[in-house]
PDB file of C-alpha atoms and ligand atoms in Angstrom:
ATOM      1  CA  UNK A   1      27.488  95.226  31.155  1.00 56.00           C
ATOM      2  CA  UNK A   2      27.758  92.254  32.158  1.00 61.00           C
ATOM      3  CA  UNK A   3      25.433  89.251  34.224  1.00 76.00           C
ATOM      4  CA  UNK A   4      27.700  86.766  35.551  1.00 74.00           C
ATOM      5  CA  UNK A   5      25.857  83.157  35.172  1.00 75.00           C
ATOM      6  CA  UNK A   6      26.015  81.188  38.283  1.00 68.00           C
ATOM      7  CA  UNK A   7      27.448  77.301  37.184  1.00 70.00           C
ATOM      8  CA  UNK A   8      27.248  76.215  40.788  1.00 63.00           C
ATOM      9  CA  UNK A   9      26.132  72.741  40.280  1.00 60.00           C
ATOM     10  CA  UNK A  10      26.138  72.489  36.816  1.00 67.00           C
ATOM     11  CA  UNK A  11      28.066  70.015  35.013  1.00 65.00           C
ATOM     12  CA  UNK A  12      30.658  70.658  32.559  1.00 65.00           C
ATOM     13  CA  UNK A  13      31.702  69.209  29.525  1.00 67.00           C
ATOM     14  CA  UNK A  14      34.954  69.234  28.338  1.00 74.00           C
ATOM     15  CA  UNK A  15      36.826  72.609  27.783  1.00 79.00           C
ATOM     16  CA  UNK A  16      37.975  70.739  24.755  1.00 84.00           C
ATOM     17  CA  UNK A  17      35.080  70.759  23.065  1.00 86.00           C
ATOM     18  CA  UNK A  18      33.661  74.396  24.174  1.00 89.00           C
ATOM     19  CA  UNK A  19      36.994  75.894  22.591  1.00 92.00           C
ATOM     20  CA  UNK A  20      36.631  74.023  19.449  1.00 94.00           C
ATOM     21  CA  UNK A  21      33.277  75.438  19.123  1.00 96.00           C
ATOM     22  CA  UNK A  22      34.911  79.003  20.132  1.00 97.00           C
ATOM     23  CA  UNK A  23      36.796  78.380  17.049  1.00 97.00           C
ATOM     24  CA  UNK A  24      34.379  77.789  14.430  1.00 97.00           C
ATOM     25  CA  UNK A  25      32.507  81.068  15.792  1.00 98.00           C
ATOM     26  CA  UNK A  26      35.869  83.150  15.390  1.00 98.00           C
ATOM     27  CA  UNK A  27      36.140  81.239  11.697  1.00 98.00           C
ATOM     28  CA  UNK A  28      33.343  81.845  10.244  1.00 97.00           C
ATOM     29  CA  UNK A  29      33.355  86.015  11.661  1.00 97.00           C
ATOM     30  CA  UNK A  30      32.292  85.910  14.683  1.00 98.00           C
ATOM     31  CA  UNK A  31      34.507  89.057  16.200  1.00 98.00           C
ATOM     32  CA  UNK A  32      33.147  90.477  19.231  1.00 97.00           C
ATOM     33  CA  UNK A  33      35.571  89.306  22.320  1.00 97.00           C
ATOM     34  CA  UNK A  34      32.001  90.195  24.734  1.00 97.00           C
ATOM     35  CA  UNK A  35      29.511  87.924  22.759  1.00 98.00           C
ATOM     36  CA  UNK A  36      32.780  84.932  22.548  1.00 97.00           C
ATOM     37  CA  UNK A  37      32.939  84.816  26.260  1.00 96.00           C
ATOM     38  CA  UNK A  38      29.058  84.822  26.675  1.00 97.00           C
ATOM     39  CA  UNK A  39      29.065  81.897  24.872  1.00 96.00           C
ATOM     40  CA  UNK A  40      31.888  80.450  26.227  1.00 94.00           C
ATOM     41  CA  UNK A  41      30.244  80.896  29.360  1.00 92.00           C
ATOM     42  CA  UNK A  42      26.935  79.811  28.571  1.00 95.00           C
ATOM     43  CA  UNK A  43      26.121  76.111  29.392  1.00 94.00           C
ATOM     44  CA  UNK A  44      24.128  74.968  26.133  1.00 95.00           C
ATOM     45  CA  UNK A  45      23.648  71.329  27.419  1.00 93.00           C
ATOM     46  CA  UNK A  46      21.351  72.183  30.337  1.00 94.00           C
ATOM     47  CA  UNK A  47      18.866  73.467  27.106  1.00 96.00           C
ATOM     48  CA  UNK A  48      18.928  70.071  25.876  1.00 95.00           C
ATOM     49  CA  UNK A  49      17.139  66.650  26.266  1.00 94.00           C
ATOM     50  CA  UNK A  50      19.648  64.112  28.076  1.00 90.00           C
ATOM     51  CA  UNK A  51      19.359  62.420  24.815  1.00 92.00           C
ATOM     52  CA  UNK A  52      21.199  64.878  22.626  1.00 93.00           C
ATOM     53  CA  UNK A  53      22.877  66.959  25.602  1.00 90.00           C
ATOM     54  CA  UNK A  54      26.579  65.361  23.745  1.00 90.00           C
ATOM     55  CA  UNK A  55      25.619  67.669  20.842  1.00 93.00           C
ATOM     56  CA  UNK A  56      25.370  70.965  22.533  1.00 94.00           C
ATOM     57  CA  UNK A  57      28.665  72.123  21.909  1.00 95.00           C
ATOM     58  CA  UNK A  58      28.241  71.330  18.049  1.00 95.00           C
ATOM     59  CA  UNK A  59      27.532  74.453  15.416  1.00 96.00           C
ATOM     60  CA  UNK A  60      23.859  73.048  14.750  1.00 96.00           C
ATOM     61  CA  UNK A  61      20.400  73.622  15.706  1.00 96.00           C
ATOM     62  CA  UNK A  62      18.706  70.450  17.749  1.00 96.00           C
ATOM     63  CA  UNK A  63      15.276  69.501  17.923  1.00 96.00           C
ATOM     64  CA  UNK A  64      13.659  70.430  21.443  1.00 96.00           C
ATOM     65  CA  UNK A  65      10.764  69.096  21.067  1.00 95.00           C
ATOM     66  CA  UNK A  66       7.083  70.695  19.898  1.00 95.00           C
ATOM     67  CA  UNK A  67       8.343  70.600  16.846  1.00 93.00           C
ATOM     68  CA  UNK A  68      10.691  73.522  17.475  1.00 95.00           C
ATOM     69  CA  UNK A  69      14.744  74.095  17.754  1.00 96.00           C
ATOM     70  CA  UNK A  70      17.579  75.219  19.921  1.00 97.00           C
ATOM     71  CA  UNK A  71      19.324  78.135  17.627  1.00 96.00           C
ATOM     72  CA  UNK A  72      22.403  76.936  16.094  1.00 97.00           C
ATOM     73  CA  UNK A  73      25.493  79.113  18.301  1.00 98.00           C
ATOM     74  CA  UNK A  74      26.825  80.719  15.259  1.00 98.00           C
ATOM     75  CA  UNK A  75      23.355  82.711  14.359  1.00 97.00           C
ATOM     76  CA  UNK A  76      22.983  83.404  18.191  1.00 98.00           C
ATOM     77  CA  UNK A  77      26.411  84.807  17.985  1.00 98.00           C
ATOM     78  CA  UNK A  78      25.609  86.456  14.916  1.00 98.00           C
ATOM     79  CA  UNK A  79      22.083  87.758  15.815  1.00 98.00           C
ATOM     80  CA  UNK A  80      23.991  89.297  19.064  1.00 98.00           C
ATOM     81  CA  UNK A  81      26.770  90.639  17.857  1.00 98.00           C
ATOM     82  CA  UNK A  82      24.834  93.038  15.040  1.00 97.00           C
ATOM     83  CA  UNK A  83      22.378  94.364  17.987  1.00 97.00           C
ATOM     84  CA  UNK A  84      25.570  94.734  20.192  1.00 95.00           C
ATOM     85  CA  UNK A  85      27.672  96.432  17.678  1.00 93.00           C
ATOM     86  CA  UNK A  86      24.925  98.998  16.708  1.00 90.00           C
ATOM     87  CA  UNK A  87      23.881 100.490  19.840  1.00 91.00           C
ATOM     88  CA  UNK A  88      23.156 100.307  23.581  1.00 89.00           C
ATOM     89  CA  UNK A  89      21.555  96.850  25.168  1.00 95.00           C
ATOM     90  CA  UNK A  90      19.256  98.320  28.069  1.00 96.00           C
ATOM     91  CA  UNK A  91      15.818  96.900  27.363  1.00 98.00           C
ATOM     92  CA  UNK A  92      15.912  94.181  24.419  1.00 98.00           C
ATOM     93  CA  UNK A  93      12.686  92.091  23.641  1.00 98.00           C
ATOM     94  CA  UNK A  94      12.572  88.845  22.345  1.00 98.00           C
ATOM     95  CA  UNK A  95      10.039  86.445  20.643  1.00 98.00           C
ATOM     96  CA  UNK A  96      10.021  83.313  20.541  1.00 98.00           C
ATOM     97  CA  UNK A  97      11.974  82.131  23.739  1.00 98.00           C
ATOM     98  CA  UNK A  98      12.087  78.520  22.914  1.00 98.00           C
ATOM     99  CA  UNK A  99      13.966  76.330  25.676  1.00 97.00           C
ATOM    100  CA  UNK A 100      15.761  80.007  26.690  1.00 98.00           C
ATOM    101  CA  UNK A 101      19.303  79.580  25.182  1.00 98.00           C
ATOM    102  CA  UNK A 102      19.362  82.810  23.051  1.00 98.00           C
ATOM    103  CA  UNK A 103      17.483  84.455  26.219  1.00 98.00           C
ATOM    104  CA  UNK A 104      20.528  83.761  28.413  1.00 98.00           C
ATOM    105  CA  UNK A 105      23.129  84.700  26.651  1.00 98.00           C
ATOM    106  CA  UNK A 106      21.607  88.293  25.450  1.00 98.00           C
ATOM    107  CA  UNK A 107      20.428  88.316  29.328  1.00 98.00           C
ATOM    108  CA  UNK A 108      24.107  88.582  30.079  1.00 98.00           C
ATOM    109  CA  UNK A 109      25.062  91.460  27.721  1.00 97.00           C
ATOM    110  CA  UNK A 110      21.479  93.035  28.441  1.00 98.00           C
ATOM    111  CA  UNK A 111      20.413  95.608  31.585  1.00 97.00           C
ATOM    112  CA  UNK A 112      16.890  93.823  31.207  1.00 98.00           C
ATOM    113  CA  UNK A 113      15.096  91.194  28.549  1.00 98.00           C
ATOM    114  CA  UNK A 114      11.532  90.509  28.110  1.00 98.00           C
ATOM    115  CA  UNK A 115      11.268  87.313  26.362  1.00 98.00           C
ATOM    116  CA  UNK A 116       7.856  86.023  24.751  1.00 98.00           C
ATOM    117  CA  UNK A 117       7.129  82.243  23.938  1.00 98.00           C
ATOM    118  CA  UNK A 118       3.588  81.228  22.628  1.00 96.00           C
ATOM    119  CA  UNK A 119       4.080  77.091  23.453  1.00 97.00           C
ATOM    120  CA  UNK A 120       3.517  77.037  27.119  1.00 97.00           C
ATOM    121  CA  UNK A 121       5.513  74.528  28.345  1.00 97.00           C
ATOM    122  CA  UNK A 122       8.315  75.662  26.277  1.00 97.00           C
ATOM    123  CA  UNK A 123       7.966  78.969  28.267  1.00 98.00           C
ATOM    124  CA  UNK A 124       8.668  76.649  31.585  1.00 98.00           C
ATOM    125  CA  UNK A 125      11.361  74.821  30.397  1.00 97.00           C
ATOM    126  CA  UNK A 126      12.717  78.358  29.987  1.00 98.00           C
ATOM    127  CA  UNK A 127      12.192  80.247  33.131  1.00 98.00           C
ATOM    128  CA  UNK A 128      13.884  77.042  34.746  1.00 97.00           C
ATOM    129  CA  UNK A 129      16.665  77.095  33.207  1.00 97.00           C
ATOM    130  CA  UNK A 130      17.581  80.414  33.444  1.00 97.00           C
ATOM    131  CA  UNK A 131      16.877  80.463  36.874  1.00 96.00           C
ATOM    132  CA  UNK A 132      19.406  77.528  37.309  1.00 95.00           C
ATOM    133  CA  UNK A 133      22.214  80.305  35.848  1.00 96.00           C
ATOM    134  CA  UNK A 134      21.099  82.438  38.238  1.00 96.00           C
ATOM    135  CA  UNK A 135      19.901  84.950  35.501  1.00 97.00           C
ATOM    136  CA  UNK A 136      17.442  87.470  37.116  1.00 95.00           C
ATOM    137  CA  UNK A 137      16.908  90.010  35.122  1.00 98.00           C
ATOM    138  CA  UNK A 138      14.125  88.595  32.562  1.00 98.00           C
ATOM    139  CA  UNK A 139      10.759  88.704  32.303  1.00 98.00           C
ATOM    140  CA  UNK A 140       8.328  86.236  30.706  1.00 98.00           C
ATOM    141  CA  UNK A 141       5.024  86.254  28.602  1.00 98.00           C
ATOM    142  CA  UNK A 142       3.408  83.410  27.436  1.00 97.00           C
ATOM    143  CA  UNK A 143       1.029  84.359  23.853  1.00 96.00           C
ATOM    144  CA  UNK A 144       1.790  85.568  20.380  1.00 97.00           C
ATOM    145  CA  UNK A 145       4.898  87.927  20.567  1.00 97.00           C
ATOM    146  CA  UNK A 146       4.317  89.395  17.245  1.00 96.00           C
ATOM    147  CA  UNK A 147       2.151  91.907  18.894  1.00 96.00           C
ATOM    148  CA  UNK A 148       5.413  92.756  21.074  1.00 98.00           C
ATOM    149  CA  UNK A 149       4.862  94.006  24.590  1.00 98.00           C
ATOM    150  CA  UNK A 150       3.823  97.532  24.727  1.00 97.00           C
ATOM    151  CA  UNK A 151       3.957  97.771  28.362  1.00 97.00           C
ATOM    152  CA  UNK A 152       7.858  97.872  28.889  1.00 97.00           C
ATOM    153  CA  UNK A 153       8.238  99.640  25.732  1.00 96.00           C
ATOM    154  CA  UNK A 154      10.037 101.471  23.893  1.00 98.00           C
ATOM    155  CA  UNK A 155      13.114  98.662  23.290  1.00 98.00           C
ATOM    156  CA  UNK A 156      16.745  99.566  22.558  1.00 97.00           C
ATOM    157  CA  UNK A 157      16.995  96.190  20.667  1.00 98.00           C
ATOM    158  CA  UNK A 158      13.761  93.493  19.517  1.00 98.00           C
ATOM    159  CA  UNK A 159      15.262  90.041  18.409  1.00 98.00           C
ATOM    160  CA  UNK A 160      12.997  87.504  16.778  1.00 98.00           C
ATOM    161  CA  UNK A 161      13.865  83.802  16.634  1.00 97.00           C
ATOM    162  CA  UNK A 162      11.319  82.775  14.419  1.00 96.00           C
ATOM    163  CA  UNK A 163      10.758  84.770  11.249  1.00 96.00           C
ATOM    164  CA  UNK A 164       7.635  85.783   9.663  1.00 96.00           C
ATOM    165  CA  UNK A 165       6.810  86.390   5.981  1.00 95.00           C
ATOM    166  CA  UNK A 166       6.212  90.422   6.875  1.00 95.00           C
ATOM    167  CA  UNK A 167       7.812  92.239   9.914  1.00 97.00           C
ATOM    168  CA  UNK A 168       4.582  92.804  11.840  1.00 97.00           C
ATOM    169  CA  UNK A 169       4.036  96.366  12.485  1.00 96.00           C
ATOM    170  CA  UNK A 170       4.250  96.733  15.879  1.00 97.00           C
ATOM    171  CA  UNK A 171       7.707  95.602  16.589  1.00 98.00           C
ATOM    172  CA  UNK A 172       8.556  98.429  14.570  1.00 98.00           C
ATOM    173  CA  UNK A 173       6.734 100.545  16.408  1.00 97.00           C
ATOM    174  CA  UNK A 174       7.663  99.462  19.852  1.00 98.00           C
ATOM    175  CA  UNK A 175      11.676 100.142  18.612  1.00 98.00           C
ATOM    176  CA  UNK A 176      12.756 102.949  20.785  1.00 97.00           C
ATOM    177  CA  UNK A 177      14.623 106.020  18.768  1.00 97.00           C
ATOM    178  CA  UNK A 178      18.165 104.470  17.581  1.00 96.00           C
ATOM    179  CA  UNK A 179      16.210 101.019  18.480  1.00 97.00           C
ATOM    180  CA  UNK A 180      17.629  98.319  16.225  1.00 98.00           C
ATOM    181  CA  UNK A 181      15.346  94.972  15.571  1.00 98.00           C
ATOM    182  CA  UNK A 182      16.578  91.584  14.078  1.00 98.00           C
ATOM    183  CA  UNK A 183      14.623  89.613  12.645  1.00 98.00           C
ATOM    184  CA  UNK A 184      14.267  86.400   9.679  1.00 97.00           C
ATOM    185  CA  UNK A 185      12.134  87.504   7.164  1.00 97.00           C
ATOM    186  CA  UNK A 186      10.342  85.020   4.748  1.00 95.00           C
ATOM    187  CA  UNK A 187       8.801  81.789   3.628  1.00 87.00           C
ATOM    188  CA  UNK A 188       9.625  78.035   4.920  1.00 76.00           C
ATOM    189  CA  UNK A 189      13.025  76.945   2.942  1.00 76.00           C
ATOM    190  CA  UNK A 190      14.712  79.947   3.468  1.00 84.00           C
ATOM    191  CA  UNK A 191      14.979  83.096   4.992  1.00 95.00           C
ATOM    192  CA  UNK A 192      17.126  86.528   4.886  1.00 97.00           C
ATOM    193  CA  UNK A 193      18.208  88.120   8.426  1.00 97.00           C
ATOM    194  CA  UNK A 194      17.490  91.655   8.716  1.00 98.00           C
ATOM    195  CA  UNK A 195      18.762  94.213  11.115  1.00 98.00           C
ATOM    196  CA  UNK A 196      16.332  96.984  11.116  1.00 98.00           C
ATOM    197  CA  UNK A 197      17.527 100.596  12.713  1.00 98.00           C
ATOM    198  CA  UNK A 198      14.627 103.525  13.456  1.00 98.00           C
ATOM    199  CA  UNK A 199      15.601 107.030  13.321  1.00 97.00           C
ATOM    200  CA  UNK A 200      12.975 108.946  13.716  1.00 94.00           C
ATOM    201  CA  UNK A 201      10.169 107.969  11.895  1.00 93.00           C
ATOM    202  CA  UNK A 202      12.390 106.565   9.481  1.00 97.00           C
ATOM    203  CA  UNK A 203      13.546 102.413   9.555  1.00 98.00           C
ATOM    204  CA  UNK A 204      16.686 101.832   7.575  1.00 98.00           C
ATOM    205  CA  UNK A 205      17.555  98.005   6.923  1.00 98.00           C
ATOM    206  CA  UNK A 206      20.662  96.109   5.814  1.00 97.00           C
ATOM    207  CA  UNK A 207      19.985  92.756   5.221  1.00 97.00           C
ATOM    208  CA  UNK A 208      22.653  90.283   6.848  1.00 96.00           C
ATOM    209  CA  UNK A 209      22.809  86.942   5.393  1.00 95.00           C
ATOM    210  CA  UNK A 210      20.581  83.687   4.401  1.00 94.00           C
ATOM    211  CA  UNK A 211      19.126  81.784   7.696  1.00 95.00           C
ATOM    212  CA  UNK A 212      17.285  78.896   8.660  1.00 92.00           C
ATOM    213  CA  UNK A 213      14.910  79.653  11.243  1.00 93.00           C
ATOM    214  CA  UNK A 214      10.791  78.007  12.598  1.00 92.00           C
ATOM    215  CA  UNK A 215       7.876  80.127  11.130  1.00 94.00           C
ATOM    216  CA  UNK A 216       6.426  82.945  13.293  1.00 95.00           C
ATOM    217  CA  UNK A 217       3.086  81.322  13.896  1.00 92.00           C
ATOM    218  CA  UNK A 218       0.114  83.080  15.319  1.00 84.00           C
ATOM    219  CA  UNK A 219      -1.651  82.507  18.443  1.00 80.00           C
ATOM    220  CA  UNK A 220      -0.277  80.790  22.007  1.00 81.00           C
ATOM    221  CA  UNK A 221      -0.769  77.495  22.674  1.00 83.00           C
ATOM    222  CA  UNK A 222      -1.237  75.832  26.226  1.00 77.00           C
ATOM    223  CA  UNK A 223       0.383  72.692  25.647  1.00 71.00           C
TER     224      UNK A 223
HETATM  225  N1  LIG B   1      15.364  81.456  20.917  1.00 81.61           N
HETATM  226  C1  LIG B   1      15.416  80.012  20.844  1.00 81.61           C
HETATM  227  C2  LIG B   1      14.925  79.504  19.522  1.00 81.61           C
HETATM  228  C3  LIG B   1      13.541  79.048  19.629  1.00 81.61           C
HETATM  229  S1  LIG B   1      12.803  78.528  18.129  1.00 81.61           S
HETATM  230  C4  LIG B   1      16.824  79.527  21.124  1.00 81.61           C
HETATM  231  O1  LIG B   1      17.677  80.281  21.504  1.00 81.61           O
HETATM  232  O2  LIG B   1      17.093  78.356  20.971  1.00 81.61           O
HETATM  233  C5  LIG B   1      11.575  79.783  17.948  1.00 81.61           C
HETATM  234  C6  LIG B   1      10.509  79.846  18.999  1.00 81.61           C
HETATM  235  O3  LIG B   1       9.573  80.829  18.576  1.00 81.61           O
HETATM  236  C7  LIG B   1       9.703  78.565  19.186  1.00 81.61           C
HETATM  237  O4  LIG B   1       9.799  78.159  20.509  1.00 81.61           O
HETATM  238  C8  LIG B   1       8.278  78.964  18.820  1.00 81.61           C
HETATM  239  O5  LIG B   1       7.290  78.345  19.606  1.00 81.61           O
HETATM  240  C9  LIG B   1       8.318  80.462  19.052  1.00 81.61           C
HETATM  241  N2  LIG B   1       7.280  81.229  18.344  1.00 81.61           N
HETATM  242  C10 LIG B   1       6.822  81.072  17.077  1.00 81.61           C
HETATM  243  N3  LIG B   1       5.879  81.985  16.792  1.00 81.61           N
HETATM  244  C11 LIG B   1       5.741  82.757  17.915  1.00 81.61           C
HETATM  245  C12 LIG B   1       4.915  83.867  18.263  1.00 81.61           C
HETATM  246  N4  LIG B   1       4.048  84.397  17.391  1.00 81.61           N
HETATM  247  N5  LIG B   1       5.043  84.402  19.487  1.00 81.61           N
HETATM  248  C13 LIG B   1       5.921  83.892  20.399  1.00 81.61           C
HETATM  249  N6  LIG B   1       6.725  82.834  20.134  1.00 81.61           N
HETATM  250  C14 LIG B   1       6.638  82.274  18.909  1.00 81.61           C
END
């Protein structure tokens, strides 16, 4: 499945430096051809300040302000990829929306996302730019997402972009049968990415690899 992004409009910068970025996905295991050209096709500057919009093709996070991040492209890819891989992408929540730039590109692989920021204004930096793609088929919440959403449960696929030091319960619970979550689980310095699988009653998990990601914090904030 896939949701075309509109780029009407929406300045480019060079194929150059897209393609070397394409690169360093593919060289450090990035294999899936679907989640490549979603990111290819994925504008990451328009998630940036003006200020550091020449950096959005580099493999790093960047500071969007309230003392949060833009995920770096390769654990976007990577985060995307493992859900993709393991199952069916109908109905995929996600916390922690940030500025949107995971959002979109799972939006495009994705029937429908529900996406869950606690900052506010955050939250609206979002839903515009992922109306400027053109992406429709998202939902927003603005509050604590470790609660998940019950109402458009169960999920095929829950992603978390900001890890807490125990996987709260009821993501687990909100996991549809086959439902996969991924999530960074652990303190400050460090984390370790787990992809979670439910079968049943049972959750099987295979940890992926050492990540970087903000703390899961609890409560929404206004502004
Ligand atoms: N997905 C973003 C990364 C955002 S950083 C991207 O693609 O770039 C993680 C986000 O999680 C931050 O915006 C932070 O405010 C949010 N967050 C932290 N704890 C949260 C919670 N309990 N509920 C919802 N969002 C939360």
């Amino acid at each position: 499945m896939q949701n075309k992004i509109n780029l009407n409009g929406i300045g480019m910068t060079s194929r150059r430096t897209r393609e070397r970025l394409l690169g360093r996905l593919m060289d450090q295991g990035i294999q899936s051809m679907e989640v490549l050209d979603v990111i290819r096709s994925t504008p990451r500057h328009i998630f940036l300040d003006e200020a550091l919009s020449h950096r959005a093709y580099e493999d790093v996070a960047l500071p969007i302000g309230f003392n949060q991040t833009i995920s770096q492209p390769y654990v976007v890819a990577k985060m995307t990829e493992a859900l993709l891989r393991s199952g069916p992408l109908e109905k995929v929540l996600e916390i922690g929306t940030g500025c949107g730039y995971q959002t979109a590109v799972i939006a495009q692989l994705a029937k429908s996302v529900y996406t869950i920021e606690r900052i506010r204004p955050l939250m609206e930096r979002a839903k515009k730019n992922l109306k400027l793609l053109g992406l429709r088929n998202i939902d927003f919440m603005h509050g604590d997402g470790s609660g998940g959403w019950e109402k458009y449960g169960p999920y095929d696929a829950i992603l978390t972009t900001a890890a807490p030091q125990q996987i709260p319960g009821n993501l687990l619970m909100q996991l549809a049968d086959g439902g996969r979550l991924i999530i960074p689980v652990g303190g400050d310095a460090r984390q370790e990415l787990q992809l979670i699988t439910r079968e049943g009653g049972e959750f099987h998990t295979t940890i992926l690899e050492a990540v970087r990601f903000v703390p899961l914090l609890v409560g929404s904030l206004q502004h």
